[in-house]
Coordinates of C-alpha atoms and ligand atoms in Angstrom, one line a residue:
M119 CA 57.4 68.0 -41.0
A120 CA 54.5 66.2 -42.5
K121 CA 54.9 65.4 -46.2
V122 CA 52.5 67.1 -48.6
A123 CA 50.9 66.0 -51.9
I124 CA 48.6 67.5 -54.4
N125 CA 45.1 66.1 -54.6
L126 CA 44.8 65.7 -58.4
S127 CA 41.0 65.8 -58.5
T128 CA 40.7 69.1 -56.6
G129 CA 44.2 70.6 -57.1
S130 CA 44.4 71.1 -53.4
I131 CA 47.4 70.4 -51.3
Q132 CA 47.0 67.7 -48.7
Q133 CA 49.0 65.5 -46.5
E134 CA 50.4 62.4 -48.0
E135 CA 48.9 60.3 -45.2
V136 CA 45.6 61.0 -43.8
I137 CA 44.5 59.6 -40.5
V138 CA 40.7 59.2 -40.5
G139 CA 38.1 59.2 -37.7
I140 CA 35.5 56.5 -37.9
D141 CA 32.1 56.3 -36.2
L142 CA 31.3 52.6 -36.4
G143 CA 27.6 52.7 -35.5
T144 CA 24.9 50.1 -34.8
T145 CA 22.7 51.5 -37.6
N146 CA 25.0 53.8 -39.5
S147 CA 28.7 54.5 -39.9
L148 CA 30.7 57.4 -41.1
V149 CA 34.3 58.3 -41.9
A150 CA 35.6 61.9 -41.5
Y151 CA 39.0 63.7 -41.8
I152 CA 40.4 67.1 -41.2
H153 CA 40.4 69.2 -44.4
P154 CA 44.1 70.2 -45.0
E155 CA 43.2 73.7 -46.0
D156 CA 40.6 75.0 -43.6
R157 CA 41.6 72.5 -40.9
K158 CA 38.0 71.8 -40.2
P159 CA 36.6 68.2 -39.7
I160 CA 34.4 67.0 -42.6
A161 CA 32.5 63.8 -43.1
I162 CA 33.5 62.1 -46.3
N163 CA 30.8 62.0 -49.0
D164 CA 32.2 59.8 -51.8
Q165 CA 30.7 60.4 -55.2
G166 CA 27.7 62.1 -53.7
Q167 CA 26.4 59.0 -52.0
G168 CA 26.0 60.9 -48.8
T169 CA 28.1 60.8 -45.7
I170 CA 26.1 58.1 -43.9
V171 CA 26.9 54.4 -44.7
P172 CA 24.2 52.1 -43.3
S173 CA 26.0 49.4 -41.1
V174 CA 24.5 46.6 -43.2
V175 CA 26.3 43.8 -45.0
H176 CA 24.7 41.7 -47.7
F177 CA 26.1 38.4 -48.9
A178 CA 25.2 37.4 -52.5
A179 CA 24.9 33.7 -53.4
N180 CA 28.5 33.8 -54.9
G181 CA 29.8 35.1 -51.5
E182 CA 30.3 38.7 -52.8
T183 CA 29.6 41.4 -50.3
I184 CA 28.0 44.8 -50.5
V185 CA 27.9 47.3 -47.7
G186 CA 25.7 50.3 -47.1
T187 CA 22.5 51.7 -48.7
L188 CA 22.5 49.0 -51.4
A189 CA 22.8 46.3 -48.8
K190 CA 20.0 47.9 -46.7
D191 CA 17.6 47.3 -49.6
Y192 CA 18.0 43.5 -49.1
L193 CA 16.8 43.7 -45.5
T194 CA 13.3 42.9 -46.6
T195 CA 14.0 40.9 -49.8
D196 CA 16.8 38.7 -48.5
P197 CA 16.9 38.9 -44.7
A198 CA 18.8 35.7 -44.1
N199 CA 21.8 37.0 -46.0
T200 CA 21.7 40.6 -44.8
I201 CA 23.4 41.4 -41.6
Y202 CA 22.6 44.5 -39.6
S203 CA 23.3 45.7 -36.0
V204 CA 26.5 43.6 -35.9
K205 CA 27.8 46.1 -33.3
R206 CA 25.4 44.5 -30.8
L207 CA 27.3 41.2 -31.2
L208 CA 30.9 42.5 -31.0
G209 CA 32.8 40.8 -28.2
K210 CA 29.7 39.0 -27.0
S211 CA 28.9 35.3 -26.3
Y212 CA 25.6 33.8 -27.2
K213 CA 24.8 33.8 -23.5
D214 CA 25.4 37.6 -23.3
L215 CA 22.6 38.2 -25.8
G216 CA 20.0 36.9 -23.3
E217 CA 16.4 37.9 -24.1
H218 CA 17.5 39.7 -27.3
K219 CA 18.4 36.5 -29.2
N220 CA 15.3 36.8 -31.4
Y221 CA 16.0 40.4 -32.3
F222 CA 18.1 39.4 -35.3
G223 CA 16.6 38.5 -38.6
Y224 CA 19.6 36.4 -39.5
K225 CA 21.0 33.2 -38.0
I226 CA 23.2 33.4 -34.9
I227 CA 25.1 30.3 -34.0
D228 CA 24.6 28.7 -30.6
D229 CA 27.5 26.2 -30.7
N230 CA 29.1 27.0 -27.5
S231 CA 27.4 29.3 -25.1
E232 CA 30.6 30.6 -23.5
G233 CA 32.4 31.3 -26.8
L234 CA 32.0 34.4 -28.9
V235 CA 28.9 34.4 -31.2
K236 CA 29.1 33.7 -34.9
V237 CA 26.7 34.5 -37.7
R238 CA 25.7 31.9 -40.2
V239 CA 25.3 33.0 -43.8
Q240 CA 24.4 30.2 -46.1
D241 CA 27.0 27.5 -45.3
R242 CA 29.7 30.0 -44.1
F243 CA 30.3 31.3 -40.6
Y244 CA 31.3 34.9 -39.8
S245 CA 32.5 36.4 -36.6
P246 CA 31.1 39.9 -35.7
I247 CA 34.7 41.1 -36.0
K248 CA 34.9 40.0 -39.6
L249 CA 31.5 41.5 -40.4
S250 CA 32.5 44.8 -38.7
A251 CA 35.7 44.7 -40.8
E252 CA 33.6 44.6 -44.0
I253 CA 31.9 47.9 -42.9
L254 CA 35.3 49.4 -42.0
K255 CA 36.8 48.3 -45.3
E256 CA 33.9 50.0 -47.2
L257 CA 34.6 53.2 -45.2
R258 CA 38.3 53.0 -45.9
E259 CA 37.7 52.5 -49.6
R260 CA 35.3 55.4 -49.7
A261 CA 37.9 57.6 -47.9
E262 CA 40.7 56.5 -50.3
H263 CA 38.6 57.0 -53.3
S264 CA 37.4 60.5 -52.2
L265 CA 40.8 61.7 -50.9
K266 CA 42.8 59.9 -53.6
T267 CA 45.4 58.8 -51.1
P268 CA 46.0 55.6 -49.2
V269 CA 44.3 55.4 -45.8
N270 CA 46.1 53.0 -43.4
R271 CA 45.5 54.6 -40.0
A272 CA 42.3 55.4 -38.1
V273 CA 40.7 56.4 -34.8
I274 CA 37.5 54.4 -34.2
T275 CA 34.8 55.3 -31.7
V276 CA 32.9 53.0 -29.3
P277 CA 30.2 53.6 -26.7
A278 CA 31.6 54.7 -23.3
Y279 CA 30.2 51.5 -21.7
F280 CA 32.0 49.1 -24.1
N281 CA 34.1 46.7 -22.0
D282 CA 37.7 45.6 -22.8
S283 CA 36.6 42.7 -24.9
Q284 CA 34.3 44.8 -27.1
R285 CA 37.0 47.4 -27.5
Q286 CA 39.5 44.7 -28.4
A287 CA 37.1 43.3 -30.9
T288 CA 36.7 46.8 -32.5
R289 CA 40.5 47.1 -32.8
D290 CA 40.7 43.6 -34.3
A291 CA 38.0 44.5 -36.9
G292 CA 40.1 47.6 -37.8
K293 CA 43.2 45.4 -38.3
L294 CA 41.3 43.0 -40.5
A295 CA 40.2 45.9 -42.6
G296 CA 43.8 46.9 -43.1
L297 CA 43.7 49.8 -40.6
E298 CA 46.1 50.5 -37.9
V299 CA 43.8 51.6 -35.1
L300 CA 45.7 54.4 -33.3
R301 CA 43.2 54.8 -30.6
I302 CA 39.7 53.7 -29.6
V303 CA 37.8 56.8 -28.4
N304 CA 34.6 57.0 -26.5
E305 CA 31.7 58.3 -28.6
P306 CA 30.7 61.0 -26.1
T307 CA 34.3 62.1 -25.9
A308 CA 34.4 62.5 -29.7
A309 CA 31.1 64.4 -29.6
A310 CA 32.5 66.9 -27.1
L311 CA 35.7 67.3 -29.2
A312 CA 33.6 68.1 -32.2
Y313 CA 32.0 71.0 -30.3
G314 CA 35.5 72.1 -29.4
I315 CA 35.1 71.1 -25.7
G316 CA 38.3 69.8 -24.1
I317 CA 40.7 70.9 -26.8
D318 CA 42.0 73.7 -24.6
P319 CA 43.7 71.8 -21.8
A320 CA 43.1 74.7 -19.4
E321 CA 39.3 74.2 -19.8
E322 CA 37.4 72.4 -17.0
K323 CA 33.9 71.3 -18.0
T324 CA 31.2 68.9 -17.1
V325 CA 29.3 67.7 -20.1
A326 CA 26.2 65.6 -20.8
V327 CA 26.1 63.8 -24.1
Y328 CA 22.6 62.6 -25.1
D329 CA 22.8 60.1 -27.9
L330 CA 19.5 58.8 -29.4
G331 CA 20.1 56.8 -32.6
G332 CA 17.9 54.4 -34.6
G333 CA 18.0 51.5 -32.1
T334 CA 20.1 52.6 -29.1
F335 CA 20.0 55.3 -26.5
D336 CA 23.0 56.4 -24.3
I337 CA 23.5 59.2 -21.9
S338 CA 27.0 59.9 -20.7
I339 CA 28.2 62.4 -18.2
L340 CA 31.8 63.5 -18.8
S341 CA 34.2 65.5 -16.7
I342 CA 36.8 67.2 -18.7
H343 CA 39.8 68.7 -17.1
Q344 CA 43.4 69.3 -18.3
G345 CA 42.7 67.5 -21.5
I346 CA 41.5 64.3 -19.7
F347 CA 38.0 63.1 -20.5
E348 CA 36.7 61.1 -17.6
V349 CA 33.4 59.2 -17.9
L350 CA 31.6 59.9 -14.6
S351 CA 28.5 57.8 -15.5
T352 CA 26.6 56.2 -18.3
N353 CA 23.0 55.0 -18.6
G354 CA 20.7 54.2 -21.4
D355 CA 18.9 51.4 -23.2
T356 CA 20.5 49.4 -25.9
Y357 CA 17.2 48.6 -27.4
L358 CA 15.5 52.0 -27.6
G359 CA 15.6 54.5 -30.4
G360 CA 14.1 56.1 -33.4
D361 CA 12.8 52.7 -34.6
D362 CA 10.4 52.8 -31.7
F363 CA 9.1 56.1 -32.9
D364 CA 8.4 54.5 -36.3
R365 CA 6.7 51.5 -34.7
A366 CA 4.5 53.9 -32.6
I367 CA 3.3 55.6 -35.8
I368 CA 2.6 52.2 -37.5
N369 CA 0.6 51.0 -34.6
H370 CA -1.4 54.3 -34.6
W371 CA -2.2 53.8 -38.3
I372 CA -3.2 50.1 -37.8
Q373 CA -5.5 51.1 -35.0
N374 CA -7.1 53.9 -36.9
N375 CA -7.5 52.3 -40.3
E376 CA -9.4 49.1 -40.8
L377 CA -8.0 48.6 -44.3
I378 CA -4.5 48.3 -42.8
A379 CA -5.6 46.3 -39.7
D380 CA -7.3 43.7 -41.8
T381 CA -4.4 42.9 -44.2
V382 CA -1.1 44.0 -42.4
N383 CA -0.4 40.6 -40.9
E384 CA -0.2 38.7 -44.2
D385 CA 0.9 41.5 -46.5
K386 CA 4.7 41.8 -46.5
H387 CA 4.7 44.6 -49.1
L388 CA 2.3 46.6 -46.9
Q389 CA 4.5 46.0 -43.8
Q390 CA 7.5 47.3 -45.7
E391 CA 5.6 50.3 -47.1
L392 CA 4.3 51.2 -43.6
R393 CA 7.8 51.2 -42.2
L394 CA 9.1 53.5 -44.9
K395 CA 6.1 55.9 -44.6
A396 CA 6.3 55.9 -40.8
E397 CA 10.0 57.0 -40.9
E398 CA 9.2 59.6 -43.6
A399 CA 6.3 60.9 -41.4
K400 CA 8.5 61.1 -38.4
K401 CA 11.2 63.0 -40.2
T402 CA 8.7 65.4 -41.8
L403 CA 7.2 66.1 -38.4
S404 CA 10.6 67.3 -37.2
S405 CA 10.1 70.4 -39.3
Q406 CA 6.3 70.4 -40.2
E407 CA 3.1 70.2 -38.3
V408 CA 1.3 67.6 -40.5
Y409 CA 2.2 64.6 -42.6
T410 CA -0.1 63.4 -45.3
S411 CA 0.6 60.6 -47.8
N412 CA -0.8 57.3 -49.1
I413 CA 0.3 53.8 -50.0
D414 CA -0.4 52.7 -53.5
G415 CA -2.9 55.5 -53.9
T416 CA -5.4 53.8 -51.8
I417 CA -4.4 53.7 -48.1
D418 CA -4.2 57.1 -46.4
C419 CA -1.3 57.8 -44.1
H420 CA -1.9 60.9 -42.1
I421 CA -0.5 62.1 -38.8
E422 CA -0.2 65.4 -37.0
R423 CA 2.7 66.5 -34.8
H424 CA 0.7 66.7 -31.6
T425 CA -0.6 63.1 -32.1
F426 CA 2.9 61.9 -32.8
E427 CA 4.1 63.6 -29.6
T428 CA 1.4 61.9 -27.5
L429 CA 2.5 58.6 -29.0
I430 CA 6.2 59.0 -28.2
A431 CA 5.9 60.8 -24.9
P432 CA 6.4 57.6 -22.8
I433 CA 9.6 56.8 -24.8
V434 CA 11.0 60.3 -24.4
S435 CA 10.1 60.1 -20.6
K436 CA 12.1 56.9 -20.4
T437 CA 15.2 58.5 -21.8
I438 CA 14.8 61.4 -19.3
E439 CA 14.6 58.9 -16.5
S440 CA 17.9 57.5 -17.7
C441 CA 19.4 61.0 -17.6
K442 CA 18.2 61.4 -14.0
Q443 CA 19.8 58.1 -13.1
A444 CA 23.1 59.0 -14.8
M445 CA 23.1 62.4 -12.9
A446 CA 22.5 60.6 -9.6
D447 CA 25.3 58.2 -10.3
A448 CA 27.6 61.1 -11.2
K449 CA 26.4 62.8 -8.0
L450 CA 25.6 66.0 -9.9
Q451 CA 22.7 68.4 -10.2
P452 CA 21.5 69.6 -13.6
E453 CA 22.8 73.1 -12.9
Q454 CA 26.3 71.7 -12.6
I455 CA 26.3 70.6 -16.2
D456 CA 28.1 73.2 -18.4
A457 CA 27.0 71.9 -21.8
V458 CA 24.6 69.3 -23.2
I459 CA 25.4 67.8 -26.6
M460 CA 22.9 66.1 -28.9
V461 CA 24.0 63.1 -30.9
G462 CA 22.1 60.7 -33.2
G463 CA 19.4 61.3 -35.8
S464 CA 16.5 61.0 -33.4
T465 CA 17.6 64.1 -31.5
R466 CA 16.1 66.1 -34.5
V467 CA 12.7 65.4 -33.1
P468 CA 11.7 68.7 -31.5
M469 CA 10.0 67.1 -28.5
V470 CA 13.3 65.2 -27.7
Y471 CA 15.3 68.4 -28.0
E472 CA 12.9 70.3 -25.7
A473 CA 12.6 67.5 -23.1
V474 CA 16.4 67.3 -22.8
S475 CA 16.9 71.0 -22.7
E476 CA 14.3 71.3 -20.1
F477 CA 15.7 68.6 -17.9
F478 CA 19.2 70.1 -17.9
G479 CA 17.8 73.6 -17.7
K480 CA 19.8 74.9 -20.7
P481 CA 19.5 74.8 -24.5
A482 CA 21.3 71.6 -25.8
N483 CA 23.9 72.0 -28.5
N484 CA 22.6 70.8 -31.8
S485 CA 24.4 73.1 -34.3
L486 CA 26.4 70.3 -35.8
N487 CA 24.8 67.5 -37.8
P488 CA 23.8 64.9 -35.1
D489 CA 24.5 62.0 -37.4
E490 CA 28.1 63.3 -38.1
V491 CA 29.2 64.7 -34.8
V492 CA 30.9 61.6 -33.5
A493 CA 32.8 61.0 -36.7
L494 CA 33.9 64.7 -36.8
G495 CA 35.2 64.4 -33.2
A496 CA 37.1 61.2 -34.1
A497 CA 38.7 63.1 -37.0
I498 CA 39.9 65.8 -34.6
Q499 CA 41.3 63.1 -32.3
A500 CA 43.1 61.6 -35.3
D501 CA 44.5 65.0 -36.2
I502 CA 45.9 65.5 -32.7
L503 CA 47.5 62.0 -32.9
A504 CA 49.0 62.9 -36.3
G505 CA 50.8 65.8 -34.6
N506 CA 49.1 68.3 -36.8
R507 CA 47.9 70.5 -34.0
K508 CA 51.0 72.4 -32.9
D509 CA 49.0 73.9 -30.0
I510 CA 48.5 70.4 -28.5
L511 CA 51.5 68.4 -27.6
L512 CA 50.4 64.8 -27.3
L513 CA 52.9 62.6 -25.5
D514 CA 51.8 59.1 -25.9
V515 CA 53.4 57.5 -22.8
T516 CA 55.2 58.6 -19.7
P517 CA 58.8 57.3 -19.9
L518 CA 59.5 57.1 -16.1
T519 CA 57.4 56.0 -13.1
L520 CA 55.9 58.7 -11.0
G521 CA 55.2 58.1 -7.3
I522 CA 55.5 59.3 -3.8
E523 CA 57.7 58.6 -0.8
T524 CA 56.2 56.3 1.8
M525 CA 57.5 55.0 5.2
G526 CA 61.3 54.4 5.3
G527 CA 62.1 56.3 2.2
L528 CA 60.4 53.8 -0.2
M529 CA 59.1 54.8 -3.6
D530 CA 55.4 54.0 -4.0
P531 CA 54.6 54.1 -7.7
I532 CA 51.3 55.8 -8.6
I533 CA 51.7 56.1 -12.4
P534 CA 53.9 53.3 -13.8
R535 CA 56.3 54.1 -16.7
N536 CA 54.8 53.5 -20.1
S537 CA 51.4 54.5 -19.0
K538 CA 49.4 56.1 -21.8
I539 CA 48.8 59.8 -21.2
P540 CA 46.8 61.7 -20.4
T541 CA 46.1 59.6 -17.3
K542 CA 44.9 59.8 -13.8
A543 CA 45.7 57.5 -10.8
G544 CA 45.5 57.7 -7.1
R545 CA 45.8 55.9 -3.8
Q546 CA 44.6 56.3 -0.3
Y547 CA 47.0 56.8 2.6
T548 CA 46.6 57.3 6.3
T549 CA 48.6 58.6 9.3
S550 CA 50.9 56.4 11.4
V551 CA 50.9 58.4 14.6
D552 CA 47.9 59.5 16.8
G553 CA 46.9 63.1 16.5
Q554 CA 49.1 63.7 13.4
V555 CA 47.9 66.9 11.7
N556 CA 50.4 67.3 8.9
M557 CA 51.5 64.9 6.1
K558 CA 54.5 65.4 3.9
I559 CA 53.9 64.5 0.3
S560 CA 57.1 64.0 -1.7
V561 CA 56.8 63.4 -5.4
Y562 CA 59.5 61.4 -7.2
Q563 CA 60.2 60.1 -10.7
G564 CA 62.2 57.0 -11.5
E565 CA 62.3 53.2 -11.3
R566 CA 64.4 52.6 -8.2
D567 CA 62.8 51.2 -5.0
L568 CA 64.4 53.9 -2.8
V569 CA 63.4 57.4 -3.3
K570 CA 66.9 58.7 -2.7
E571 CA 68.0 57.0 -5.9
N572 CA 65.2 58.7 -7.9
R573 CA 64.6 62.2 -9.0
K574 CA 62.6 64.5 -6.6
L575 CA 60.0 66.6 -8.4
A576 CA 58.2 68.3 -5.6
E577 CA 57.3 68.3 -2.0
F578 CA 54.5 69.8 0.0
D579 CA 52.7 69.5 3.3
L580 CA 49.1 68.6 3.7
K581 CA 48.4 70.7 6.7
G582 CA 45.4 71.0 9.0
I583 CA 44.3 67.4 9.1
P584 CA 42.0 67.2 12.2
A585 CA 43.7 65.3 15.1
M586 CA 42.5 61.7 14.9
P587 CA 43.8 58.3 16.1
A588 CA 46.5 56.8 13.8
G589 CA 44.9 55.1 10.8
F590 CA 41.7 57.1 10.9
P591 CA 42.4 60.0 8.4
K592 CA 41.9 59.0 4.8
V593 CA 44.2 60.9 2.5
D594 CA 43.6 60.5 -1.2
V595 CA 46.7 61.3 -3.2
N596 CA 45.8 61.8 -6.9
F597 CA 48.2 62.1 -9.8
I598 CA 46.8 63.8 -12.9
L599 CA 49.2 63.7 -15.9
N600 CA 47.8 65.8 -18.7
A601 CA 48.4 65.5 -22.5
D602 CA 51.2 68.1 -22.2
G603 CA 53.0 66.0 -19.7
I604 CA 52.3 68.3 -16.8
L605 CA 51.7 66.5 -13.5
K606 CA 49.3 67.8 -11.0
V607 CA 49.5 66.1 -7.6
E608 CA 46.6 66.7 -5.1
A609 CA 46.2 65.4 -1.6
I610 CA 42.8 65.5 0.1
E611 CA 41.9 64.4 3.6
V612 CA 38.5 62.8 2.8
R613 CA 36.8 63.3 6.2
S614 CA 37.6 67.0 6.6
G615 CA 38.1 68.0 3.0
V616 CA 41.5 69.6 3.7
R617 CA 43.2 69.9 0.3
Q618 CA 46.6 70.8 -1.1
E619 CA 48.0 70.5 -4.6
V620 CA 51.2 71.1 -6.6
E621 CA 52.0 71.1 -10.3
V622 CA 55.2 70.0 -11.9
K623 CA 56.6 69.1 -15.3
P624 CA 58.3 65.8 -14.9
Q625 CA 60.2 65.8 -18.1
Y626 CA 61.4 69.3 -17.7
G627 CA 65.2 69.5 -18.0
L628 CA 65.6 65.8 -18.7
T629 CA 67.3 64.7 -21.9
D630 CA 66.5 61.4 -23.6
E631 CA 70.0 60.2 -22.5
Q632 CA 69.2 60.9 -18.9
V633 CA 65.9 59.1 -19.1
E634 CA 67.8 56.1 -20.6
Q635 CA 70.4 56.3 -17.9
M636 CA 67.8 56.2 -15.2
L637 CA 66.2 53.1 -16.7
M638 CA 69.6 51.4 -17.0
D639 CA 70.4 52.2 -13.4
S640 CA 67.2 50.6 -12.2
M641 CA 67.9 47.4 -14.1
L642 CA 71.5 47.2 -12.9
N643 CA 70.5 47.7 -9.3
A644 CA 67.3 45.7 -9.3
K645 CA 68.5 43.0 -7.0
E646 CA 70.0 45.3 -4.4
D647 CA 67.0 47.5 -4.6
V648 CA 64.6 44.6 -3.8
A649 CA 66.7 43.6 -0.8
A650 CA 66.8 47.1 0.5
R651 CA 63.1 47.5 0.0
M652 CA 62.4 44.3 2.0
Q653 CA 64.7 45.4 4.8
I654 CA 63.0 48.8 5.1
E655 CA 59.5 47.3 4.9
A656 CA 60.5 44.9 7.8
R657 CA 61.7 47.8 9.9
S658 CA 58.6 49.9 9.2
T659 CA 56.3 47.0 10.1
A660 CA 58.2 46.6 13.3
E661 CA 57.9 50.3 14.2
Q662 CA 54.2 50.3 13.6
M663 CA 53.8 47.1 15.7
L664 CA 55.8 48.6 18.6
Y665 CA 53.7 51.7 18.5
Q666 CA 50.3 49.9 18.3
V667 CA 51.1 47.3 21.0
E668 CA 52.4 49.9 23.5
R669 CA 49.3 52.0 23.0
F670 CA 47.1 48.9 23.4
V671 CA 48.6 47.9 26.7
D672 CA 48.4 51.5 28.0
K673 CA 44.7 51.7 27.2
N674 CA 43.6 48.2 28.1
G675 CA 46.0 47.2 30.8
E676 CA 43.1 46.7 33.3
H677 CA 41.8 43.7 31.3
L678 CA 45.2 42.0 31.1
T679 CA 46.9 39.9 33.9
E680 CA 50.1 41.0 35.4
E681 CA 52.0 38.1 33.7
E682 CA 50.5 39.0 30.4
I683 CA 51.7 42.6 30.7
Q684 CA 55.2 41.5 31.8
L685 CA 55.5 39.0 28.9
T686 CA 54.3 41.7 26.4
H687 CA 56.9 44.1 27.7
K688 CA 59.6 41.4 27.4
N689 CA 58.6 40.8 23.8
L690 CA 58.4 44.5 23.0
Q691 CA 61.9 44.9 24.4
N692 CA 63.2 42.0 22.3
L693 CA 61.9 43.6 19.1
R694 CA 63.4 46.9 20.1
D695 CA 66.8 45.2 20.7
V696 CA 66.7 43.4 17.3
L697 CA 66.1 46.8 15.6
A698 CA 68.8 48.5 17.6
A699 CA 71.3 45.8 16.7
G700 CA 70.5 46.4 13.0
G701 CA 69.1 42.9 12.6
D702 CA 68.3 41.6 9.1
K703 CA 64.7 41.3 7.9
D704 CA 64.4 37.6 9.0
A705 CA 65.4 38.4 12.6
I706 CA 63.0 41.3 12.6
Y707 CA 60.1 39.2 11.4
T708 CA 60.9 36.5 13.9
A709 CA 60.6 39.0 16.8
I710 CA 57.4 40.5 15.2
D711 CA 55.9 37.0 15.0
T712 CA 56.6 36.2 18.6
L713 CA 55.0 39.5 19.8
E714 CA 52.1 39.0 17.5
E715 CA 51.4 35.4 18.5
Q716 CA 51.5 36.4 22.2
T717 CA 49.3 39.5 21.9
S718 CA 46.7 38.6 19.2
P719 CA 44.3 36.9 21.7
F720 CA 44.0 40.2 23.6
A721 CA 42.1 42.0 20.8
E722 CA 39.4 39.3 20.8
R723 CA 39.1 39.5 24.6
I724 CA 38.7 43.3 24.6
M725 CA 36.1 43.1 21.9
Q726 CA 34.0 40.6 24.0
I727 CA 34.2 42.9 27.0
S728 CA 33.1 45.9 25.0
I729 CA 30.2 44.0 23.5
K730 CA 29.1 42.9 27.0
Q731 CA 29.3 46.4 28.3
A732 CA 27.3 47.7 25.3
M733 CA 24.6 45.1 25.9
Q734 CA 24.4 45.9 29.6
G735 CA 23.9 49.5 28.8
K736 CA 20.8 48.7 26.7
K737 CA 17.4 48.2 28.2
I738 CA 15.4 45.3 26.7
E739 CA 11.7 46.0 27.0
Ligands
LIG39 P1 21.6 57.2 -36.1 O1 21.5 55.8 -35.6 O2 22.2 58.2 -35.2 O3 22.0 57.2 -37.5 O4 20.1 57.7 -36.1 C1 19.2 57.2 -37.1 C2 17.8 57.5 -36.6 O5 17.5 58.9 -36.7 C3 16.7 56.8 -37.4 O6 15.8 56.3 -36.5 C4 16.2 57.9 -38.2 O7 14.9 57.7 -38.6 C5 16.3 59.1 -37.3 N1 16.2 60.4 -38.0 C6 17.0 60.8 -39.0 N2 16.6 62.1 -39.4 C7 15.5 62.4 -38.6 C8 14.7 63.5 -38.5 N3 14.8 64.6 -39.3 N4 13.7 63.5 -37.6 C9 13.5 62.5 -36.8 N5 14.3 61.4 -36.8 C10 15.3 61.3 -37.7

């Protein structure tokens, strides 16, 4: 049972420990949690400051830091000491920044092009991890202040395309901010969760998440099945967003107003005012047809929605091109997408909403606040991890290896023990005999090398494989272990599409003591198991070799000399004798080597002959 406490400020009952969800964004960040009473996710708005915390850190001369809206004000007055867009630097080396090195208004250190970048502020150096930690600390403090409870654990979101080093850097930033990061979640996954998609493990959906923020654009295609969120493809532009809309408006004003054009290059105040007015105009045009204002009572700023739409049309088209590419990479048609989700403040622009809805052929989901949707989803994920959702049983890891039986009764592990679940893994197999039309798939659980020492979970036959030579069929065996610990095993012959599946509950009927015993047995028997595995592998290799060489000699005898055929038969018999006598693995491999050495030149010879024949068959004009 979770402990409860009374929130003294509101009198409401809440859990003693809250796990928060954090959207650590390039431009803005937010923290959210699940309200203990109505169980709904809610973005934290501490002291009425708003839910959005600009991801900006300002360093005062005395080294003191401020984060958020107050820090943002320093972007124009003290740019060298005001750090923004630090997310773009996370886990990156100076070399990685490439052509974008000049994007940043502050100093980035180029001391070692292979090492991770650092930011210089006055005479101090900060890693992007430390700077991100400053933002996380601010979010944590706001959450603690608002909820009146310590906040030590969090789920943090990252873009789906973040690599391991960027994910690790995000984790490290969390740690530096005093947070235990329970999970790093993909932003599109969180957005889908916020819309309730994927919470019911029985649900199967394909979802497009279109995320247009201030400075970045991402499109992600997700496949959601059995509680597993799989990223099928991502695309986008890390330097495209609402800021480009603002710039388009500024350029329009410069071109149409001589007063602005004449002074804008020298006048810093005017530049700043234009930026603010352009953003205000853009936001106004999301709900109205015309924007009219002025700067200092003298310079008119006027723009109509249709003009704005003409200006941004090329940018919007570019994002739709990315959607097309992502769909092509996922090998999907727009009608196969079940839901489209809008994320990021710039999706409030009606033209963007319409273009996306039109491309996917269905109205996009925008009922939730697009600035908050990722943080809300992160809060739901945090709540699941906290075990507060009784309907969702989240096992963190699978305690025993899951695999299938391969030649000679060996265990071929597919999902190793201690794998985080939900998870999915697979491997491709083929047939060992010509014309084989059935394949038995036996599923086992356990750590021993021989399946007979492990626990059998299921067995089924993949039937109807078209007759092909040995080694030709491609059978994909996939293990899908969902968050409830239910294992689905599917086998598909790729060439013909023949498919079969079975579902089992691996932990069913197993007590903790039994799991422990199985692990103990595997450790005690490790040495014997390895020896047995090697022996079986040697025998299987020998059997395959016998089969293949016999077949080869039958088919290609005409190209071999009588002596060669005789010697081959002698070596084949020798290998059969060693097997019949129960020879150990070394004896078996010696016989295999002899046979291989003698017959390997044959393959080359046959190839030359077939090439020659093929050439003769062709007419050269
Ligand atoms: P994000 O990075 O998701 O916080 O998105 C911030 C971007 O959304 C900025 O470029 C904002 O100017 C833009 N934005 C916020 N509200 C609106 C609105 N009502 N209409 C158009 N753009 C908006």
